[in-house]
CSV table of C-alpha atoms in Angstrom, one decimal:
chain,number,residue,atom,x,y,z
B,27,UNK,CA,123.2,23.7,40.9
B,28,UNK,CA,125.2,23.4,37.4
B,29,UNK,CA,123.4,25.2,34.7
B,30,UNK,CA,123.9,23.0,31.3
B,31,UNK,CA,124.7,25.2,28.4
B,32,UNK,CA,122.2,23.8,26.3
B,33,UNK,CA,119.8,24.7,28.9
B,34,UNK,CA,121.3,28.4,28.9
B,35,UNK,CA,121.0,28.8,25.3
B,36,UNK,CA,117.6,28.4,25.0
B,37,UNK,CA,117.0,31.8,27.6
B,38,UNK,CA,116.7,34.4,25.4
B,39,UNK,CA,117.3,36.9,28.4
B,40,UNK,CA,120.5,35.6,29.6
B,41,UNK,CA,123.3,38.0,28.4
B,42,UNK,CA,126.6,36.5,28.9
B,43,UNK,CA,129.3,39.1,29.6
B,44,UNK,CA,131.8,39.7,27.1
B,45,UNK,CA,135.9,39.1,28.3
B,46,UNK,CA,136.4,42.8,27.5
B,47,UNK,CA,134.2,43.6,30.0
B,48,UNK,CA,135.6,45.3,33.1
B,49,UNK,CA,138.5,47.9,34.5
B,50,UNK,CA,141.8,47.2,33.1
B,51,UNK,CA,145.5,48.7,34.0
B,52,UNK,CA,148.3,49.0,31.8
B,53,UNK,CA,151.2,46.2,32.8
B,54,UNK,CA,154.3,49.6,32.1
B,55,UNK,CA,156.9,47.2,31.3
B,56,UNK,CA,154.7,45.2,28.7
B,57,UNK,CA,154.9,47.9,26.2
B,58,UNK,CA,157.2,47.3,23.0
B,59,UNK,CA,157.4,49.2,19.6
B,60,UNK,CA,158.4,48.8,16.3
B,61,UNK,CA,158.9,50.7,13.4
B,62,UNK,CA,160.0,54.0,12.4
B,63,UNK,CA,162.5,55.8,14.9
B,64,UNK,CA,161.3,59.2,16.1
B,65,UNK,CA,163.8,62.1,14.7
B,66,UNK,CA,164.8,65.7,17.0
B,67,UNK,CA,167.5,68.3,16.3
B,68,UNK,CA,168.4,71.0,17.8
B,69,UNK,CA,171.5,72.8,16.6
B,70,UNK,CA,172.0,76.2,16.4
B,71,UNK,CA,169.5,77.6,18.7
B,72,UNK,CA,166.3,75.7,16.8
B,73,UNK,CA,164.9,72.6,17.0
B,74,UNK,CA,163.5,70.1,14.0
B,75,UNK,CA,161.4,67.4,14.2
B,76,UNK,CA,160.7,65.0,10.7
B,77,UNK,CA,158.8,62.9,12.5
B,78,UNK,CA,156.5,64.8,14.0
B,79,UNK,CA,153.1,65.3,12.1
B,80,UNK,CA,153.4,68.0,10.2
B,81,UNK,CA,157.2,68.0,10.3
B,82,UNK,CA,158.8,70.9,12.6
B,83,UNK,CA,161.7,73.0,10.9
B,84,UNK,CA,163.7,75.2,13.2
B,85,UNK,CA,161.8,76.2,15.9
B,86,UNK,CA,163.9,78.7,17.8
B,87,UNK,CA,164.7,76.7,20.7
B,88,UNK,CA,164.8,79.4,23.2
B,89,UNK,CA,162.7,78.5,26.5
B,90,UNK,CA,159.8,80.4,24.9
B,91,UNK,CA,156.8,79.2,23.0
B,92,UNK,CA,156.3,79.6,19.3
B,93,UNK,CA,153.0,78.9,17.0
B,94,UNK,CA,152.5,76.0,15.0
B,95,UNK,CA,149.6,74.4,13.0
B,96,UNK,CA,148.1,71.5,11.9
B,97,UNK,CA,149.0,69.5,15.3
B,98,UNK,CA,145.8,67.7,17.0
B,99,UNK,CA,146.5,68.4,20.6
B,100,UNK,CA,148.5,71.7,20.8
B,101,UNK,CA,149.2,75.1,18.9
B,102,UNK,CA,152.4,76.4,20.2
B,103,UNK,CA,155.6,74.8,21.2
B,104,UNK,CA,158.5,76.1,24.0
B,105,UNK,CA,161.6,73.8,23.6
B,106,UNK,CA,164.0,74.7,26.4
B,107,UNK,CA,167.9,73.6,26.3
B,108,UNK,CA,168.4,72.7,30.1
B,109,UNK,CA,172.1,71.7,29.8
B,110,UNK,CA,174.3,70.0,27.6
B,111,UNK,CA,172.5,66.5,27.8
B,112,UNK,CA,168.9,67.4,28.2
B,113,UNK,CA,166.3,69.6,26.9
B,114,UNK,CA,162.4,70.2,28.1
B,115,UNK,CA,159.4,70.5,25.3
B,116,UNK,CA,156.8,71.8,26.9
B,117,UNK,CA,153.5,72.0,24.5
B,118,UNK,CA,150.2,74.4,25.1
B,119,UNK,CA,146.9,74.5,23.0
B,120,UNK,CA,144.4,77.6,23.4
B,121,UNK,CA,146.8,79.0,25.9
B,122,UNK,CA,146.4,75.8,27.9
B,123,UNK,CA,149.0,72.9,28.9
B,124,UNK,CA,148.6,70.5,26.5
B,125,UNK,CA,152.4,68.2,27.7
B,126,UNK,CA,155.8,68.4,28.9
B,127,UNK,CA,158.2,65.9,28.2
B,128,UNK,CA,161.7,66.3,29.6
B,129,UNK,CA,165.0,64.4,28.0
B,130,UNK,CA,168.4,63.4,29.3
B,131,UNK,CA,171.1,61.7,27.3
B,132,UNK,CA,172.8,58.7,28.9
B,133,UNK,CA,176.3,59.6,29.7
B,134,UNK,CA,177.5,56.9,26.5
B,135,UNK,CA,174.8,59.3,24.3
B,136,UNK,CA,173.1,55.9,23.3
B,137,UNK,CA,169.8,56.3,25.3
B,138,UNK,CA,167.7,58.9,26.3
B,139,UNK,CA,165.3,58.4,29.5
B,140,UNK,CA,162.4,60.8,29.0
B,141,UNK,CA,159.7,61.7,32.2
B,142,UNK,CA,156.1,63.2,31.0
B,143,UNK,CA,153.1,64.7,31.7
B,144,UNK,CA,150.0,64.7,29.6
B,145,UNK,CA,146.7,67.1,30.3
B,146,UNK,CA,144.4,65.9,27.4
B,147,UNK,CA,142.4,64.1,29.8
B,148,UNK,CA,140.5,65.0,33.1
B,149,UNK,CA,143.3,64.4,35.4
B,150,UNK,CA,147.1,64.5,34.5
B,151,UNK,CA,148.8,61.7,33.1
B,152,UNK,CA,152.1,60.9,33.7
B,153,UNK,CA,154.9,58.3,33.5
B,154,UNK,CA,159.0,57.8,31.9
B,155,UNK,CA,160.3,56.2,29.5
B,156,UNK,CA,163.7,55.0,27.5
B,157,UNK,CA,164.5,55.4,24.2
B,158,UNK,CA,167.6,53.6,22.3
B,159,UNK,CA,169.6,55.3,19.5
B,160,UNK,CA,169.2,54.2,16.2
B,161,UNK,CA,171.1,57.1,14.4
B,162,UNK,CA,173.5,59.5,15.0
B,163,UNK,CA,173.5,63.0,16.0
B,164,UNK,CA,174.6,66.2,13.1
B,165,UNK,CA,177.8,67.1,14.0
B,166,UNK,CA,178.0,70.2,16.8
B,167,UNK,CA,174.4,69.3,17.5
B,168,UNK,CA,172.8,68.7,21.1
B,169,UNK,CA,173.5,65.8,22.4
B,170,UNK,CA,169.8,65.0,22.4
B,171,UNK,CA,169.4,64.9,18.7
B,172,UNK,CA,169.5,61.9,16.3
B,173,UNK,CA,167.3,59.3,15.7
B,174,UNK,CA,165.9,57.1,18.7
B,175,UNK,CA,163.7,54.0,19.2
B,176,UNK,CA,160.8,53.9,21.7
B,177,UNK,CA,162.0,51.4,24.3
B,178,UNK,CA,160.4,50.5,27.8
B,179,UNK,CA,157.4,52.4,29.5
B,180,UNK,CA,158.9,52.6,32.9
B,181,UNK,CA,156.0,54.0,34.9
B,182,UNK,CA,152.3,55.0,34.7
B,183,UNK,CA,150.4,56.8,37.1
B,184,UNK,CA,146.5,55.6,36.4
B,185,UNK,CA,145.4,58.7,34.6
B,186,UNK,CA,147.6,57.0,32.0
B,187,UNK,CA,147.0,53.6,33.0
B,188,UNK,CA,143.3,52.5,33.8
B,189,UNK,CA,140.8,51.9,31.4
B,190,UNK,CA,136.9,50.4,31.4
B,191,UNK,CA,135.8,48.6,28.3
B,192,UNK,CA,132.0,47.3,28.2
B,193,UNK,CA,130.7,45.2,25.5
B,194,UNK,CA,126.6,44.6,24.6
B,195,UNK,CA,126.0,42.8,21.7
B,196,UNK,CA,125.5,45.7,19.0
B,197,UNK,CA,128.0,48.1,21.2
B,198,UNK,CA,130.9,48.8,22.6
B,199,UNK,CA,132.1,51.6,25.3
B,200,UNK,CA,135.4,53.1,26.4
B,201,UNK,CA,136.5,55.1,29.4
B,202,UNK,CA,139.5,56.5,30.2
B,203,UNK,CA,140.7,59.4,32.1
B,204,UNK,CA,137.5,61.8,31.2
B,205,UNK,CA,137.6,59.9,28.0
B,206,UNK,CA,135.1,58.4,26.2
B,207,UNK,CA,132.9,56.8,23.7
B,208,UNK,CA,129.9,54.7,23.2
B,209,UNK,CA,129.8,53.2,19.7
B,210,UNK,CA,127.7,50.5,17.5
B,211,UNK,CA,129.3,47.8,15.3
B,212,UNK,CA,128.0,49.6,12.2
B,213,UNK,CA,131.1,50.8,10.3
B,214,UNK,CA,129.7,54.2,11.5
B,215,UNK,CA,132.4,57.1,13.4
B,216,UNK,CA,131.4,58.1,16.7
B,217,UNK,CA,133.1,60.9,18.8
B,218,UNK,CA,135.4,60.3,21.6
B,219,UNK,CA,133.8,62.5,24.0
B,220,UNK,CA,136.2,64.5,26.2
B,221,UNK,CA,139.4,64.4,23.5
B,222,UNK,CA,140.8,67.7,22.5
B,223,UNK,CA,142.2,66.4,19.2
B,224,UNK,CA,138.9,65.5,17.9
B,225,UNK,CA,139.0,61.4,17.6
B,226,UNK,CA,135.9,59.7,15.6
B,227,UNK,CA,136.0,55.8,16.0
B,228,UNK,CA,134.6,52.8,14.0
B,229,UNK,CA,134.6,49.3,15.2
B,230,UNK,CA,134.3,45.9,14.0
B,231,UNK,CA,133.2,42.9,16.2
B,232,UNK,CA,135.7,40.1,15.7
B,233,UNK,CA,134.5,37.5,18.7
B,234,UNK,CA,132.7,37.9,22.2
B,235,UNK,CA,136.2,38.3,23.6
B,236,UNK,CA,138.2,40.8,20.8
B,237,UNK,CA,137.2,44.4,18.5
B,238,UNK,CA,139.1,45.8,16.5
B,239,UNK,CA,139.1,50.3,16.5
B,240,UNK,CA,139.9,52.5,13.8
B,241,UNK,CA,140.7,55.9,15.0
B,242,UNK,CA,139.8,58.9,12.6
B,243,UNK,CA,141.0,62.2,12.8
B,244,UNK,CA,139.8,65.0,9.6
B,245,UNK,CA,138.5,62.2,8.3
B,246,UNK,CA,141.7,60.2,7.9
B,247,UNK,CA,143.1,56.6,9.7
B,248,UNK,CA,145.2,58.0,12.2
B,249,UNK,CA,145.5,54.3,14.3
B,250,UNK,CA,144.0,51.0,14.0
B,251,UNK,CA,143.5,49.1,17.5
B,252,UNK,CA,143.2,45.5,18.1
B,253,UNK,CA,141.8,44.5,21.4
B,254,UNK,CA,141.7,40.7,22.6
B,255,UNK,CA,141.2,39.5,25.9
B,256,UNK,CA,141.4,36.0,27.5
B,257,UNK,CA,140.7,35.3,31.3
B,258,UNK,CA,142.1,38.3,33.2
B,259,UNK,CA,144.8,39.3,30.4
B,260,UNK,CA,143.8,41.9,27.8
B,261,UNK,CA,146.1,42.4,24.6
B,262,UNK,CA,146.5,45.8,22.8
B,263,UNK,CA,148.0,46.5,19.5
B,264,UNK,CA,148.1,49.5,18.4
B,265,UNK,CA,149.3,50.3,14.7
B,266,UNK,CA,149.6,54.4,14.4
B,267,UNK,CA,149.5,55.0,10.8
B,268,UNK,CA,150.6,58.4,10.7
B,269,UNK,CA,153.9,58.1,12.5
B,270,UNK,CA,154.5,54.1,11.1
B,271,UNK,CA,154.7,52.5,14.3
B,272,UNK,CA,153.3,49.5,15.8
B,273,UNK,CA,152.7,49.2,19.8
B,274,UNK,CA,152.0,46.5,22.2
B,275,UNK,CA,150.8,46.6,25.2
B,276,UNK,CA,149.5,43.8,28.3
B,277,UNK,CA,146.9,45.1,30.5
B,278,UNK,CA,145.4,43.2,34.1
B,279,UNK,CA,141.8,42.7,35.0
B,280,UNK,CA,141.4,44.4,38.2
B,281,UNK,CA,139.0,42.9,41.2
């Protein structure tokens, strides 16, 4: 029998589930970004980053690993020169592996196809990538270096992938990958249980079916998420602040 939805508004007890609700994986070739480039040298036997957050100057890029500061998910860097058209960074926090990220220079030095692995969360993460040049490369510098565009996300494996969003009408929860929160639409940060760098959240209820996520870090807007879902398709935008670059992504309901 067909329930009216007149009839259904007037039981107070009903709670109808939110489109966000539900487990959710990553469509890899969905993702797109604009913005700013991302920037690496290494020339000389050091590497340089400008883009990184803080900026990296001259790292000695010597297979071993070197301190650094102010980075929310790792404390030393090792950046490893593996031939002439590829190098290895490799970064650690607390003694720990924190990433590895390996890149290899087309052989017409205009994109760069990068494989990674992330341990921030409970289980590795992992997937490749390509990126597109944008600008050149210093003279008598490795032929990684320049300035390069994040292209396609070629493959996921669901650590990186799968994620459960549930929506009640004054909360809203996350969980990914031994990552986690459970937070009120109150303007208030909570705590992303379970990440190393330290992430407080606040979110804002736009409709039963989208929230937008502001993601702190010391106290400062490090990204600002929109989340909007219809039927069993689930948009994300993600605008990261700190390194001026905005990210789409598709993601499937799953049964």
């Amino acid at each position: 029998m067909r329930i009216a939805l007149t009839a259904l508004a007037l039981l107070p007890s009903v709670v109808l589930a939110s489109a966000l609700d539900g487990t959710w994986k990553l469509r890899a070739d969905s993702v797109k970004t604009t913005g700013k480039p991302d920037s690496r040298v290494v020339e000389n036997g050091m590497y340089s980053c400008s883009t990184c957050v803080p900026a990296i100057d001259k790292l000695p890029a010597d297979g071993a690993y070197h301190k650094v500061s102010g980075h929310a998910y790792y404390d030393e860097i090792k950046v490893t020169v593996v031939s002439p058209t590829s190098i290895e960074l490799a970064t650690q926090r607390g003694g720990k592996p924190a990433g590895v990220t390996a890149f290899t220079v087309s052989a017409d030095g205009n994109t760069i196809t990068g494989k990674f692995t992330d341990y921030s969360g409970s289980a590795p993460a992992s997937g490749s990538f390509t990126e597109k040049r944008v600008g050149a490369a210093p003279a008598g510098a490795h032929a990684t270096s320049g300035s390069w565009m994040p292209g396609a996300l070629n493959g996921a494996n669901d650590a990186l992938s799968i994620v459960v969003y549930a929506m009640s009408p004054d909360t809203f929860s996350m969980k990914a990958n031994g990552q986690s929160y459970d937070a009120k639409f109150d303007g208030k940060q909570y705590p992303v249980s379970g990440d190393p760098g330290g992430t407080k959240v606040t979110l804002k209820k736009i409709d039963d079916h989208s929230v937008q996520e502001t993601d702190y870090r010391d106290g400062k807007v490090v990204d600002e998420i929109h989340l909007a879902a219809s039927g069993k398709t689930l948009k994300l935008t993600d605008k990261d602040v700190t390194h001026g670059q905005t990210t789409t992504m598709t993601y499937d309901k799953q049964p």
